[in-house]
Amino acid sequence: VERSKVTDPSWRRMAACRGVSPDLFFPSKGEPAGEAKQVCQTCPVAGACLDFAITSGEETGIWGGMSERQRREVARARRIAAQAGDQAATG
Ligand code: SF4
């Protein structure tokens, strides 16, 4: 497999943040991230981007329009939903 295919998933080609300064998406602690989130709002692949960040455990930056803290909440909610699904299937 070509390395570029691993590090650059196909959805990135459609990312609204292509060509936008990455600095915008990796604000320092306490810096506002509103501009980055605005770009994400126009992004056609925000869902894939968010899933990628959650499954790969990205701890910094804005992905899928969400901060690290927001992603943690989504990941937690998904875990709870998955557990509920497991219980429904086995119980
Ligand atoms: S959701 Fe935001 S960070 Fe992710 S690809 Fe789209 S514009 Fe970039």
XYZ file of C-alpha atoms and ligand atoms in Angstrom:
99
model
C 0.000 0.000 0.000
C 1.299 3.418 -0.852
C 2.051 5.416 2.227
C 0.088 8.388 0.922
C -3.083 6.288 0.898
C -2.628 5.481 4.569
C -1.842 8.949 5.766
C -4.208 10.719 3.409
C -7.632 9.063 3.411
C -9.733 9.761 0.342
C -12.177 12.050 2.104
C -9.374 14.534 2.643
C -9.475 15.368 -1.051
C -12.890 16.925 -0.505
C -12.014 18.640 2.757
C -13.105 22.249 3.030
C -9.921 22.990 4.979
C -7.620 22.122 2.089
C -5.433 25.134 1.533
C -6.516 26.759 4.783
C -3.742 27.359 7.289
C -3.506 24.384 9.666
C -2.793 26.871 12.457
C -6.478 27.712 12.373
C -7.337 24.122 13.244
C -4.772 23.728 15.979
C -5.357 26.765 18.194
C -3.337 27.146 21.360
C -5.061 26.365 24.607
C -7.700 28.985 25.329
C -7.595 30.392 21.803
C -10.961 30.596 20.060
C -11.626 27.969 17.405
C -14.669 29.612 15.874
C -13.052 30.262 12.506
C -12.025 26.634 12.105
C -15.469 25.429 13.108
C -17.002 27.757 10.541
C -14.906 26.133 7.810
C -15.974 22.696 9.062
C -19.613 23.737 8.820
C -19.207 24.055 5.061
C -17.282 20.787 4.747
C -18.888 17.898 2.834
C -16.762 15.287 4.611
C -17.138 16.510 8.195
C -18.638 13.187 9.298
C -15.730 11.155 7.939
C -13.290 13.621 9.423
C -14.897 13.373 12.853
C -14.970 9.560 12.738
C -11.333 9.486 11.711
C -10.292 11.746 14.586
C -12.287 9.727 17.114
C -11.124 6.301 15.955
C -7.501 7.384 15.675
C -7.624 9.114 19.047
C -6.594 12.556 17.859
C -6.084 14.611 20.970
C -5.492 18.032 19.506
C -7.073 20.276 16.959
C -10.507 20.824 15.475
C -11.824 17.843 13.509
C -15.298 17.541 12.057
C -16.138 20.899 13.582
C -15.467 19.665 17.093
C -12.886 20.413 19.735
C -11.065 17.658 21.583
C -13.466 17.972 24.503
C -16.502 17.758 22.240
C -15.043 14.685 20.509
C -14.505 12.997 23.844
C -18.185 13.532 24.616
C -19.215 12.058 21.267
C -16.887 9.086 21.756
C -18.322 8.487 25.202
C -21.903 8.676 23.946
C -21.014 6.209 21.172
C -19.492 3.785 23.662
C -22.606 3.939 25.809
C -24.821 3.404 22.774
C -22.678 0.456 21.645
C -22.862 -1.114 25.096
C -26.630 -0.688 25.155
C -26.742 -2.374 21.751
C -24.636 -5.289 23.006
C -26.883 -5.741 25.997
C -29.977 -5.675 23.820
C -28.424 -8.313 21.553
C -27.287 -10.646 24.335
C -29.890 -9.960 26.995
S -14.524 18.785 8.956
Fe -13.187 20.544 9.216
S -11.191 19.726 9.772
Fe -12.399 18.045 8.941
S -11.879 17.966 6.779
Fe -13.679 19.238 6.967
S -12.948 21.322 7.149
Fe -11.215 19.964 7.549
